[in-house]
Coordinates of C-alpha atoms in Angstrom, one line a residue:
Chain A
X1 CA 0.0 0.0 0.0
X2 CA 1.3 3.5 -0.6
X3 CA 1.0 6.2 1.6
X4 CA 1.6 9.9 1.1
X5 CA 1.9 12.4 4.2
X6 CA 2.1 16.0 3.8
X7 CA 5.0 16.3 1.2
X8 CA 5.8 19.7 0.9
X9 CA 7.9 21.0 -2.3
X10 CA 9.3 24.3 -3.2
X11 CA 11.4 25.5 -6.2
X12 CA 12.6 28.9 -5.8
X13 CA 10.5 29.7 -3.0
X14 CA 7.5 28.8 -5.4
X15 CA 5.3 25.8 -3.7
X16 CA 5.3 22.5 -6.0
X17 CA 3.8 20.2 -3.5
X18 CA 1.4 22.1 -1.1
X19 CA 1.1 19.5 1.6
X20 CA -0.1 16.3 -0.5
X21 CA -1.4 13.6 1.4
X22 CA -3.0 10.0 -0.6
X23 CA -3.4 6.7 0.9
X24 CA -4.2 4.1 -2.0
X25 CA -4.8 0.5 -2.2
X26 CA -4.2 -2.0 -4.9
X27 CA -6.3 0.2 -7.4
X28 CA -5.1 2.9 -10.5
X29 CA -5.2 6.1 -8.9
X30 CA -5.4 8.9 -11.7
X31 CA -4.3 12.5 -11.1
X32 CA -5.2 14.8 -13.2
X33 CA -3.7 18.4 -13.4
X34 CA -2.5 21.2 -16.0
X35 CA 1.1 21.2 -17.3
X36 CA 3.3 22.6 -14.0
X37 CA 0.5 21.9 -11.2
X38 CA 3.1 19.1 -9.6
X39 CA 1.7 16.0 -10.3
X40 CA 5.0 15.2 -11.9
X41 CA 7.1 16.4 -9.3
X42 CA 5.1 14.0 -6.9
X43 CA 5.5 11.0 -8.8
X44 CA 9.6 12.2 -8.5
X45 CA 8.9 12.4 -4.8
X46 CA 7.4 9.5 -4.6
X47 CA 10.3 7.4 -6.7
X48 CA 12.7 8.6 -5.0
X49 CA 14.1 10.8 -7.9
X50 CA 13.6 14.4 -6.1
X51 CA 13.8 14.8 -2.5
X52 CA 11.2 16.7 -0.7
X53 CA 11.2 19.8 1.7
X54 CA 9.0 18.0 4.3
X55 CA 6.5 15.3 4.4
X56 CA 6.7 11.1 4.1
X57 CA 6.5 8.6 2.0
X58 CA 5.1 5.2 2.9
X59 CA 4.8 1.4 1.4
X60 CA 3.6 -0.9 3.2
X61 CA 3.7 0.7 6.5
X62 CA 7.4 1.5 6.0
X63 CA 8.7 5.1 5.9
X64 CA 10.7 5.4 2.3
X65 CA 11.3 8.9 2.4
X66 CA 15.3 8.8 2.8
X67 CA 15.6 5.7 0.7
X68 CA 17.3 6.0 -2.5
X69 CA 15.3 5.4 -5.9
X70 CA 17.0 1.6 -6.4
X71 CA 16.0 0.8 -2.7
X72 CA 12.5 1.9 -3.2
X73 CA 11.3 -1.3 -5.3
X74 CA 8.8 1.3 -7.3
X75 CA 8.0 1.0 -10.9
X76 CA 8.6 4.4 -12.6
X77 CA 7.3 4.8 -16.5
X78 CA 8.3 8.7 -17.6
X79 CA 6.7 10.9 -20.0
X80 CA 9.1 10.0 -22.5
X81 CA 9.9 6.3 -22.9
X82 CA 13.5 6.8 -22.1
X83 CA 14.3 3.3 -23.2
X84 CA 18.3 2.6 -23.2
X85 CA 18.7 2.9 -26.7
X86 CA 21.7 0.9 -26.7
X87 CA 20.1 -2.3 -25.8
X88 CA 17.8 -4.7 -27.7
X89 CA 13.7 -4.2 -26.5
X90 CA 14.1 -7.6 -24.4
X91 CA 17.6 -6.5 -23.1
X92 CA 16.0 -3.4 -21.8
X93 CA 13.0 -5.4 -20.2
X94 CA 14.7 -7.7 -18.7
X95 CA 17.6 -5.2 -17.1
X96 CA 16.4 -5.5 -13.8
X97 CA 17.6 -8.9 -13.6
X98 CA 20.4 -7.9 -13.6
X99 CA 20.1 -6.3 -10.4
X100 CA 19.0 -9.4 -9.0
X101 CA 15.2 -8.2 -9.2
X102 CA 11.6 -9.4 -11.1
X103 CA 11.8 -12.6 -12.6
X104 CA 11.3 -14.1 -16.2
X105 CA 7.9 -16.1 -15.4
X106 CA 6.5 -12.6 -14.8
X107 CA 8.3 -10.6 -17.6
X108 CA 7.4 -13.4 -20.0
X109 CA 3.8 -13.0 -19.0
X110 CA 3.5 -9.4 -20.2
X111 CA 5.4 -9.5 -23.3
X112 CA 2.9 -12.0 -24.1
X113 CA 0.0 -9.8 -22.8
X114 CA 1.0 -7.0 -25.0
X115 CA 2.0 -8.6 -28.1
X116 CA 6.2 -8.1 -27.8
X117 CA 7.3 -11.4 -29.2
X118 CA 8.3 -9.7 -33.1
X119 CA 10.1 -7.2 -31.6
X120 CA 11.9 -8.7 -28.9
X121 CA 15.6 -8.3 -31.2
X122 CA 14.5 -4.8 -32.2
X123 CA 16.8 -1.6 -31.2
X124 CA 14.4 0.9 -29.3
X125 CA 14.7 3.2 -32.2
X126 CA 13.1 1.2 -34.7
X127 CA 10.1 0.6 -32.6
X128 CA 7.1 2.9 -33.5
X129 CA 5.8 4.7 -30.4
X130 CA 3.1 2.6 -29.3
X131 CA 5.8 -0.5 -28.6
X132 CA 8.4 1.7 -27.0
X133 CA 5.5 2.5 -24.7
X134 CA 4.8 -1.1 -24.3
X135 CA 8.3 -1.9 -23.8
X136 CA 8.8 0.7 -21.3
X137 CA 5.6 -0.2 -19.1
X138 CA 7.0 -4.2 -19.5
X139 CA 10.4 -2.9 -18.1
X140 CA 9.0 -1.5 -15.1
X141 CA 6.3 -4.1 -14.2
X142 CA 8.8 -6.9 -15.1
X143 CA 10.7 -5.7 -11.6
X144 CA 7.9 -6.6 -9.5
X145 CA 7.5 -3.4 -7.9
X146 CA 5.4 -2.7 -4.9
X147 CA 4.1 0.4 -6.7
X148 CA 3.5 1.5 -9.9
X149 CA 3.9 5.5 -11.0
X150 CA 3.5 6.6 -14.7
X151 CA 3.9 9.8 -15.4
X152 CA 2.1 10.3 -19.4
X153 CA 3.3 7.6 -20.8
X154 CA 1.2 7.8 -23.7
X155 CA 1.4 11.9 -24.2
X156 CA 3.8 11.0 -27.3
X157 CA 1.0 8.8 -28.7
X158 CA -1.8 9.5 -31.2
X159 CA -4.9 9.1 -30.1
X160 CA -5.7 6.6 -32.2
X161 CA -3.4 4.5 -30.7
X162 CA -3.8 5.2 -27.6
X163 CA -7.1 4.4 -27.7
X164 CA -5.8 0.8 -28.7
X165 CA -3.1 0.9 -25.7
X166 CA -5.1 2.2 -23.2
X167 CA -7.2 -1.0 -22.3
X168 CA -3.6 -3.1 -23.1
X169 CA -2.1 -0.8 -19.9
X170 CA -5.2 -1.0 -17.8
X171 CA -5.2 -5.1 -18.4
X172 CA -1.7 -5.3 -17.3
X173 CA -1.9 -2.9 -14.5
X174 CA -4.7 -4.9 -13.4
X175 CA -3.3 -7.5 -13.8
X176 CA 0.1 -6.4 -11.5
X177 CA -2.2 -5.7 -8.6
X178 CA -0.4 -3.2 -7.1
X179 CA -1.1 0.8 -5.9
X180 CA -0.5 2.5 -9.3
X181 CA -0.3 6.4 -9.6
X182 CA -0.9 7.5 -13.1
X183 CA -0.6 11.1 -14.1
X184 CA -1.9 13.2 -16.8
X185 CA -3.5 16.1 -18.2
X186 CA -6.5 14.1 -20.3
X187 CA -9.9 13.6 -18.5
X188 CA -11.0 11.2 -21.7
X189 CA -7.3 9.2 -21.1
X190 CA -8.2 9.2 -17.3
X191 CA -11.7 8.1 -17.1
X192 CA -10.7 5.0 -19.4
X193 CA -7.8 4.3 -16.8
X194 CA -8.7 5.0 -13.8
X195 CA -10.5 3.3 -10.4
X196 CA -10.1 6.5 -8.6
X197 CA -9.0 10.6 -9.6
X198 CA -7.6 13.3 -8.2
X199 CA -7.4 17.0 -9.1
X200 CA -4.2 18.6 -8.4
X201 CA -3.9 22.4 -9.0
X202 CA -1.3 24.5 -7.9
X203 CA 0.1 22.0 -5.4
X204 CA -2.8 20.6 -3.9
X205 CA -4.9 17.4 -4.8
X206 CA -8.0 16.8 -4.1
X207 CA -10.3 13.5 -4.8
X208 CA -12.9 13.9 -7.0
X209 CA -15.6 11.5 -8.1
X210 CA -15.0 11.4 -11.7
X211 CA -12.9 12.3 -14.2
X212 CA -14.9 14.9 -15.5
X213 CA -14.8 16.6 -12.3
X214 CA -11.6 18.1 -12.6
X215 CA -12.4 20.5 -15.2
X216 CA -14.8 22.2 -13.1
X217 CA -11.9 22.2 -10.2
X218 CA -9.2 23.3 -12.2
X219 CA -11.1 26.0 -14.3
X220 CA -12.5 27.3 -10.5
X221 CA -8.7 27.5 -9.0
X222 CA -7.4 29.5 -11.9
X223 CA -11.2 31.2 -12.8
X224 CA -11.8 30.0 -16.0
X225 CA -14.9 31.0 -17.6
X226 CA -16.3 28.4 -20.0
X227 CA -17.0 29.8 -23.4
X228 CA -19.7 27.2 -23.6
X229 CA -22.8 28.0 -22.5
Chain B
X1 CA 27.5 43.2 -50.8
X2 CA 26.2 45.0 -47.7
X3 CA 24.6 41.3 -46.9
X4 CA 28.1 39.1 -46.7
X5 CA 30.0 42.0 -45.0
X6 CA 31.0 39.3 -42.5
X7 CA 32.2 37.1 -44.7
X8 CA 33.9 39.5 -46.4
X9 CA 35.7 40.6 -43.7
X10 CA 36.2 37.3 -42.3
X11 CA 37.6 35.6 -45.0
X12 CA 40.7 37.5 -46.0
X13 CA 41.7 38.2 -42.7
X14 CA 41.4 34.3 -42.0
X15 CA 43.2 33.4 -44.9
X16 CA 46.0 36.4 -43.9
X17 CA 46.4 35.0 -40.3
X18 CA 45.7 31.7 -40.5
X19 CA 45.9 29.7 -43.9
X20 CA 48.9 31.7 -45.1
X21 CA 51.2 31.1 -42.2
X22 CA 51.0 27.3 -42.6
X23 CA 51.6 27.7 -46.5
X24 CA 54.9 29.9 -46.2
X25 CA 56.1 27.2 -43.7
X26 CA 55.5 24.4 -46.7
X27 CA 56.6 26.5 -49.4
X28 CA 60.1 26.4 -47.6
X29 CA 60.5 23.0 -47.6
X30 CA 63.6 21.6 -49.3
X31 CA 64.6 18.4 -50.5
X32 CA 68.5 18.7 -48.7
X33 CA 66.6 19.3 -45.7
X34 CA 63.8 16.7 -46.1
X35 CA 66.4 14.3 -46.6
X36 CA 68.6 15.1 -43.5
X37 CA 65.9 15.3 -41.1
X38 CA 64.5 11.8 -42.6
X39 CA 68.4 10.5 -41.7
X40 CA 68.7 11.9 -37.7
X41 CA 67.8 9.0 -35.8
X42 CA 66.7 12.2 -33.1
X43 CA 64.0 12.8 -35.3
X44 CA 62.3 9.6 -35.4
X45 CA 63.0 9.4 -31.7
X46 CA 61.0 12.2 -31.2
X47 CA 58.2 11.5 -33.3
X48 CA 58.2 7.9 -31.0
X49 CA 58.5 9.9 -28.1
X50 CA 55.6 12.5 -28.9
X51 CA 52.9 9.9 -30.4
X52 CA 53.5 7.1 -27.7
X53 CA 53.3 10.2 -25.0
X54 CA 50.2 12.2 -26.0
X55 CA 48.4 8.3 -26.6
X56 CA 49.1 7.7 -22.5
X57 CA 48.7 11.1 -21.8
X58 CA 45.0 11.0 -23.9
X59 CA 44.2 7.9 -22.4
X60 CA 44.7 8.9 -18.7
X61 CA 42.9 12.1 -19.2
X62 CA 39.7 10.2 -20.6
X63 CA 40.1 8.1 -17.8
X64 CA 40.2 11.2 -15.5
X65 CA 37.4 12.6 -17.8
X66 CA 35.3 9.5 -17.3
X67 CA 35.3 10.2 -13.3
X68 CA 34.5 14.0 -14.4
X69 CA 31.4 12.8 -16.0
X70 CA 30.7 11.4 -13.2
X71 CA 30.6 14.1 -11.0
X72 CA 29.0 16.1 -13.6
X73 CA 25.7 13.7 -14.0
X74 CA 25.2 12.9 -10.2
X75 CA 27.5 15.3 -8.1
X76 CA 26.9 18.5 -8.9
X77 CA 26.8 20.0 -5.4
X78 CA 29.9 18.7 -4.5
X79 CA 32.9 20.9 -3.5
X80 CA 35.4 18.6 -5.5
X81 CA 32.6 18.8 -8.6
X82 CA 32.8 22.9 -7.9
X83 CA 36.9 22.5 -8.1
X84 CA 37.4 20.1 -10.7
X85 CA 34.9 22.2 -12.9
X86 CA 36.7 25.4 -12.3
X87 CA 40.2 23.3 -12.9
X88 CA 38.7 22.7 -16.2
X89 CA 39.7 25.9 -17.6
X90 CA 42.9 27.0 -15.9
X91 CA 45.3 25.6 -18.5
X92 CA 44.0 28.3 -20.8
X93 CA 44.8 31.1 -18.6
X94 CA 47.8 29.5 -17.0
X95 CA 50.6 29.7 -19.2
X96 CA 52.5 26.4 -19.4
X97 CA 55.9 27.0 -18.2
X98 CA 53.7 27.7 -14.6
X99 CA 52.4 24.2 -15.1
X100 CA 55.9 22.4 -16.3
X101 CA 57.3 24.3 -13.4
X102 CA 54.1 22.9 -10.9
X103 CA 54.5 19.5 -12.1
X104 CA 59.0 19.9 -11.9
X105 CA 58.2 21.1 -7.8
X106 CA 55.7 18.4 -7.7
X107 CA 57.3 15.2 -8.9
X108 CA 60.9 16.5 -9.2
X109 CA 63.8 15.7 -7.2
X110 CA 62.6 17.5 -3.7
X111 CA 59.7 15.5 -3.7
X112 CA 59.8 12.2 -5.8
X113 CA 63.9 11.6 -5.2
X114 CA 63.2 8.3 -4.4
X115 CA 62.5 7.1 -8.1
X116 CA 65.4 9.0 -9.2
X117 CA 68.4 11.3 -8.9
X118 CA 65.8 13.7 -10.8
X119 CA 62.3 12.5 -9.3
X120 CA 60.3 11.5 -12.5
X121 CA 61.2 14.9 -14.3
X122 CA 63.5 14.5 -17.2
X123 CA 62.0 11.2 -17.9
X124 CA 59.4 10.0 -20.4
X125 CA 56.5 9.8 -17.6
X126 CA 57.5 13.7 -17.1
X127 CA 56.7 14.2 -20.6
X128 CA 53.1 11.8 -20.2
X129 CA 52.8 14.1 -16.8
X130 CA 53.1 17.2 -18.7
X131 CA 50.9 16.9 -21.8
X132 CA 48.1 14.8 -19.3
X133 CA 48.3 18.7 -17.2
X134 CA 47.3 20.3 -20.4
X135 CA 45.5 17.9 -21.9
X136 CA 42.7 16.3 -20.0
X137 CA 40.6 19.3 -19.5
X138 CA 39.7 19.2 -23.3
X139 CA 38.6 15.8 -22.5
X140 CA 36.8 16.5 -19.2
X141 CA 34.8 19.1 -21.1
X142 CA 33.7 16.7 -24.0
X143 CA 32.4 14.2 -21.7
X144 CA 30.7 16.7 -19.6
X145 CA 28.8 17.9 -22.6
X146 CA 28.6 14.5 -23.8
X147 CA 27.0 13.9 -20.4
X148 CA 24.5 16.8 -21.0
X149 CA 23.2 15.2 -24.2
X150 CA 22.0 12.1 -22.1
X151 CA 18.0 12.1 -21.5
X152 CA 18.1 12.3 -17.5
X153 CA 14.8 10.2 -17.2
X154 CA 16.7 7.8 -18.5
X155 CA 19.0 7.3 -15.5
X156 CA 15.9 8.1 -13.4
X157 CA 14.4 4.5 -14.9
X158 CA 17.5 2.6 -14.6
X159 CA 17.6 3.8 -10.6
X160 CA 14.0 3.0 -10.4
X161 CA 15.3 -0.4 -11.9
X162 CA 17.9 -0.9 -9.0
X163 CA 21.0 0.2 -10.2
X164 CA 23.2 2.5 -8.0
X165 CA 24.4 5.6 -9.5
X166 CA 27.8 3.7 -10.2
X167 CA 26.3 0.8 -12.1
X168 CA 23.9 3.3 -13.8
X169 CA 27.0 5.2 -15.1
X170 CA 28.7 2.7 -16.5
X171 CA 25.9 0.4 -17.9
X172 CA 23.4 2.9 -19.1
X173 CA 25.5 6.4 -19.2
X174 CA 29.0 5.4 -20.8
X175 CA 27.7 3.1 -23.5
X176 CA 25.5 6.1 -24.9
X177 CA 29.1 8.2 -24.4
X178 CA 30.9 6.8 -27.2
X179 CA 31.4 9.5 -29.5
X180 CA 32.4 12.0 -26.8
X181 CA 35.0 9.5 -25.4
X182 CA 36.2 9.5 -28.9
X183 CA 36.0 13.3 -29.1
X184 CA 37.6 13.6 -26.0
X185 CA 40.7 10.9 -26.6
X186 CA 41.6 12.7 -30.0
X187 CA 41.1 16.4 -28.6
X188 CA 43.4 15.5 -25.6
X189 CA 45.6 13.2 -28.2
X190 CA 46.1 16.5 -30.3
X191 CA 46.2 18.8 -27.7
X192 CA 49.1 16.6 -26.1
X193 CA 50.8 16.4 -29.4
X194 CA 51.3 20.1 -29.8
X195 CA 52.7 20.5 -26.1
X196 CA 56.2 22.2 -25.9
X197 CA 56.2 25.0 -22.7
X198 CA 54.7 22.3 -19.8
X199 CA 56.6 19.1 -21.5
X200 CA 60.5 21.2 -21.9
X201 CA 60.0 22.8 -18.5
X202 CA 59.0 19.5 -16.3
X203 CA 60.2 16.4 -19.1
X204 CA 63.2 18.5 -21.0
X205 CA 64.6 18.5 -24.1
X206 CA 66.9 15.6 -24.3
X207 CA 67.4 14.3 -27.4
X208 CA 67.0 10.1 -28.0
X209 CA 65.1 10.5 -24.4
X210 CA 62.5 12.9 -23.9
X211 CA 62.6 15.3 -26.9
X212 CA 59.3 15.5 -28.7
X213 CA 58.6 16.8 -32.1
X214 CA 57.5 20.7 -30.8
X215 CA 60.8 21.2 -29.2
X216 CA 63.0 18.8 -32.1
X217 CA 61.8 21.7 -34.3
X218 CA 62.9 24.2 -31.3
X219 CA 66.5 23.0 -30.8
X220 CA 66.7 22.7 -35.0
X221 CA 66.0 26.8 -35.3
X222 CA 68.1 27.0 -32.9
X223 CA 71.5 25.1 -34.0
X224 CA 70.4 27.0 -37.1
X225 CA 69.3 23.9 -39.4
X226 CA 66.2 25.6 -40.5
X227 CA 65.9 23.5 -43.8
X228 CA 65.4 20.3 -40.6
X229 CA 62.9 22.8 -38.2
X230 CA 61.0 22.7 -41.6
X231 CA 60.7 19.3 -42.4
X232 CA 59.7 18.8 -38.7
X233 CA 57.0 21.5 -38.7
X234 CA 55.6 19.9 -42.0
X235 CA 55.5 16.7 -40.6
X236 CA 53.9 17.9 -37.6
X237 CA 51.2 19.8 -39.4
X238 CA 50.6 16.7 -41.4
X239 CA 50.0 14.8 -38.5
X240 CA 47.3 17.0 -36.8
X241 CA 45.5 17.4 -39.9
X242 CA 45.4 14.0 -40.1
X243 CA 44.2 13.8 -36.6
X244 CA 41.4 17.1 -36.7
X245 CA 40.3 15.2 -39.8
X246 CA 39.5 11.8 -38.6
X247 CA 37.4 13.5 -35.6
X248 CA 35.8 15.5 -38.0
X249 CA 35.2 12.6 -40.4
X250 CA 34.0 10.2 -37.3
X251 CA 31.4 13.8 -36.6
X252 CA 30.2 13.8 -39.8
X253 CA 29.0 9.9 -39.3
X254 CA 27.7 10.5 -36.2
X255 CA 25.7 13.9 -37.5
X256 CA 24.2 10.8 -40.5
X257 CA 23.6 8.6 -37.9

């Protein structure tokens, strides 16, 4: 279980994280927030990437906060694939083997699950988008983290193909278990994903019932006027 | 004409101070002088001495540079980042006969006399010592930038994925380095090559021993065998064209690429 108290974040005296508190189960957890309203700086919190100014972070009971990212056992998918481009696509999924971490039974699994098998040999630059996403979720989840955090991992996508990859990551998340985070700025993209949302404006989330809800939250916090009557 | 006033400046003035210099050097070449230097077993003593020098001297700054890069991707804050950076640049201000004399004080006779009625200066590893001084900054540098180029999310994920920030260096980092380690072995090859203040002040100029092609051509000017300092200069131009080329050929393949 993952468990956020109070994580407080400034960059030049400008509040990122304005005391952000969550406490999630085994579900996908979407946040949804405007570009720069620290969703992604909580995920970094979270994994371990950034260090906060004050607060904790907790899995399973245990305080994480002054762990390092490789002790944290959390599954981190960036906005940008960021596969290692000079390994093969099953090289890079199965890298955290060689950290003594995951195992093949599970890795196997999901390259199954999301079609891999043909490109397996490939170099991540000749994959098209879509499969670099793949292969970057399959890299993560093949670790067999405790949490899961993706940060847009499908902003680089067309929508046409997201729409095809978006069930494929919600099978597999689903599939994993485990207390997943998943940020982005796409209420449409959320409301397909997600068991549970958040709004997070300016530093501060808030739960909200449905995707849809955090238009009306976000457009309040920064007094948007809808030009649709 | 109002439009290329730059390049119409530029280009005279370039081929005035630059291009021309290098051409009158060529143009005095002589065949009695070709043929004497080509002779003096010095010369091809030197030519030993300066290529098998500036390649240890390349290689142990790219080492150093590889520890730079390290600093530079995960240490920013550090004090000895904060130095090392700033020690990046003081071999262009510092003129080199302050560094040959650094390096004679600091491994000469007072303080290495152990190895040596000299220390280690005078010796080949003075000359290595001395063009490393000068050299590995250039090389520091390119694997800093190279370091820059690398997407950071991508040594975010391979933390994430358990590897310290040692393993995710050298696994993840360095393999994505190779053309700056490239860049930064031939600039501080060539750099190292064209040494004379650092390497006569702290190696000398003894000839068979520790002469090197920048101060062959020096002692030939001045014994007066200016048909041999030619020859010498040629053959030292020739040589780091042919070095600026090949990193400028391997470039172009990387731009393609």
């Amino acid at each position: 279980m993952l468990k956020i108290d109070k994580l407080c974040k400034q960059y030049n005296n400008q509040p990122v994280l304005n005391q952000v508190s969550l406490d999630m189960g085994p579900k996908i957890s979407v946040i949804i927030g405007l570009n720069g309203s620290g969703k992604s700086t909580l995920l970094k919190v979270v994994a371990g990437i950034v260090e906060p100014d004050s607060g904790t972070v907790y899995i399973d009971r245990q305080d994480i906060t002054a762990l390092d990212p490789e002790e944290r056992k959390i599954g981190y998918v960036p906005q940008h694939p960021a596969l290692f481009n000079h390994l093969t696509a099953l090289e890079n999924m199965r890298y955290c083997l060689k950290n003594g971490r995951g195992s093949e039974k599970i890795l196997d699994r999901y390259v199954e699950m999301l079609g891999l098998k043909d490109i397996l040999t490939k170099k991540p630059r000749t994959l098209s988008g879509g499969f670099k996403s793949r292969v970057s979720l399959v890299r993560s989840l093949a670790s067999q983290p405790k949490v899961m955090l993706l940060d847009e991992p499908l902003s680089d996508i067309d929508v046409a193909v997201k729409e095809k990859l978006l069930p494929e990551f919600k099978k597999v998340l689903k599939d994993m278990g485990i207390p997943t985070l998943y940020v982005t700025h796409d209420p449409w993209e959320a409301s397909l994903l997600g068991d549970n949302f958040y709004a997070m404006v300016k530093g501060k989330i808030t739960e909200i019932n449905s995707a849809d809800d955090a238009f009306d939250i976000i457009k309040a916090s920064y007094n948007i006027k809808s030009s649709v009557s | 004409m109002s439009r290329n006033i730059i390049a119409v400046i530029f280009t005279p003035l370039f081929l005035l101070l630059v291009i021309y210099p290098l051409v009158a050097l060529l143009f005095r070449l002589e065949s009695n002088g070709i043929a004497r230097t080509l002779v003096d077993p010095f010369f091809w003593d030197s030519v030993k001495n300066t290529i098998v020098a500036a390649a240890f001297a390349a290689a142990m700054g790219l080492l150093l540079a590889i520890g730079f890069g390290y600093l530079h991707l995960f240490q920013k804050n550090t004090f000895i980042y904060k130095i090392a950076n700033l020690m990046n640049d003081l071999p262009i201000a510092l003129p080199h006969t302050v560094a040959g004399l650094a390096l004679l004080l600091a491994f000469g006779r007072n303080a290495f006399g152990f190895v040596g009625n000299t220390g280690l200066a005078f010796t080949i590893i003075a000359v290595i010592l001395a063009m490393f001084f000068v050299s590995y900054p250039l090389a520091a540098r390119t694997l800093a930038s190279g370091v820059e180029k690398i997407e950071k999310e991508v040594i975010d994920v391979a933390r994430t994925l358990g590897d310290t920030p040692t393993k995710a260096y050298l696994r993840i980092a360095l393999p994505n380095l190779g053309e700056a380690l490239f860049s930064g072995f031939v600039l501080a090859f060539s750099r190292s090559l064209s040494e004379f203040a650092a390497v006569i002040m702290f190696g000398g100029n003894v000839p068979g021993k520790t002469q090197v092609l920048a101060s062959y051509v020096f002692t030939k000017v001045e014994e007066g065998e200016l048909e041999m300092a030619v020859t010498a200069s040629a053959f030292c131009v020739v040589l780091s064209l042919l070095t600026v080329s090949i990193l400028g050929l391997r470039r172009l393949r990387y731009a393609k690429n």
